[in-house]
Amino acid sequence: MKFLILPSITILVLVLNHNVRKNKSKDPRSVHSYLSREDAANATRRKDLSNLAYIEIPFDTLPLDITLNDSKKQSQISQYIKEIHALSDKKMLNLIGISNTELKEQYGPANLELLTMYDMNYSRYIRNLNLLAQCIYEEYPKEAVAVWEYCLSIGTDISGTYEGLGLHYVNHNLTDEFQALYDRIPQKDSISGKTILRKLDTLKETIECR
């Protein structure tokens, strides 16, 4: 047993240091203040979740009845559509950029597991929507663009969505629409935000070279 204690303590310290370091650029806190905030968050009482901004699937507007000439892509979109339908009775929340500590502070630690599940459902939803749009774009560009733009409206941070829209706007000389994509990026200083910025900047160079 003695041999197991030291590695466990080491892992705990490493995780703690990582969490503190991760937040250092936004709010440089000491290990003590980080632990104090966690303690306070863990003491928060459970809050009502019924009035949160849950995302519902707009089945009447999403192009989920499309048939492609490409049989391989048709098989792929059938799976994506199946995944989307499977989420119809599940709650979804966009919690991008909100840490577990912040969730516990706002809604109580007793709700953390539920909120995490709702956020995972959202991630699964926007991922399948993006894949759907990528597959149908060649045959149904208008419908694909509509799906991507809907994803933006519910706060996606998937770089492929921004890249697909950006490329469409560039190819159709929609400069204003392309430039507006920069303002839609959630958490520009996050890993996903920086990835989106790099991809848009690359496409922007294409516009400037014309």
PDB file of C-alpha atoms in Angstrom, residues 6-24 29-31 34-35 38 100-101 104:
ATOM      1  CA  LEU A   6       3.195   8.395  -3.370  1.00  0.00           C
ATOM      2  CA  PRO A   7       2.165   8.054  -7.056  1.00  0.00           C
ATOM      3  CA  SER A   8      -1.404   9.013  -6.146  1.00  0.00           C
ATOM      4  CA  ILE A   9      -0.239  12.149  -4.353  1.00  0.00           C
ATOM      5  CA  THR A  10       2.059  13.004  -7.264  1.00  0.00           C
ATOM      6  CA  ILE A  11      -0.809  12.686  -9.772  1.00  0.00           C
ATOM      7  CA  LEU A  12      -3.046  14.865  -7.578  1.00  0.00           C
ATOM      8  CA  VAL A  13      -0.384  17.576  -7.394  1.00  0.00           C
ATOM      9  CA  LEU A  14       0.180  17.455 -11.153  1.00  0.00           C
ATOM     10  CA  VAL A  15      -3.548  17.789 -11.877  1.00  0.00           C
ATOM     11  CA  LEU A  16      -3.853  20.671  -9.426  1.00  0.00           C
ATOM     12  CA  ASN A  17      -0.850  22.473 -10.907  1.00  0.00           C
ATOM     13  CA  HIS A  18      -2.240  21.950 -14.398  1.00  0.00           C
ATOM     14  CA  ASN A  19      -5.601  23.495 -13.448  1.00  0.00           C
ATOM     15  CA  VAL A  20      -3.958  26.483 -11.808  1.00  0.00           C
ATOM     16  CA  ARG A  21      -1.567  26.956 -14.744  1.00  0.00           C
ATOM     17  CA  LYS A  22      -4.430  26.656 -17.246  1.00  0.00           C
ATOM     18  CA  ASN A  23      -6.243  29.569 -15.609  1.00  0.00           C
ATOM     19  CA  LYS A  24      -3.153  31.675 -14.964  1.00  0.00           C
ATOM     20  CA  ARG A  29      -4.443  32.643  -8.588  1.00  0.00           C
ATOM     21  CA  SER A  30      -2.342  30.766  -6.128  1.00  0.00           C
ATOM     22  CA  VAL A  31      -2.931  27.107  -5.336  1.00  0.00           C
ATOM     23  CA  TYR A  34      -7.852  27.885  -6.350  1.00  0.00           C
ATOM     24  CA  LEU A  35      -8.603  25.367  -3.615  1.00  0.00           C
ATOM     25  CA  GLU A  38     -13.264  24.879  -5.346  1.00  0.00           C
ATOM     26  CA  ASN A 100     -16.570  22.784 -13.967  1.00  0.00           C
ATOM     27  CA  THR A 101     -15.812  25.118 -11.071  1.00  0.00           C
ATOM     28  CA  LYS A 104     -20.663  24.207  -9.571  1.00  0.00           C
TER      29      LYS A 104
END
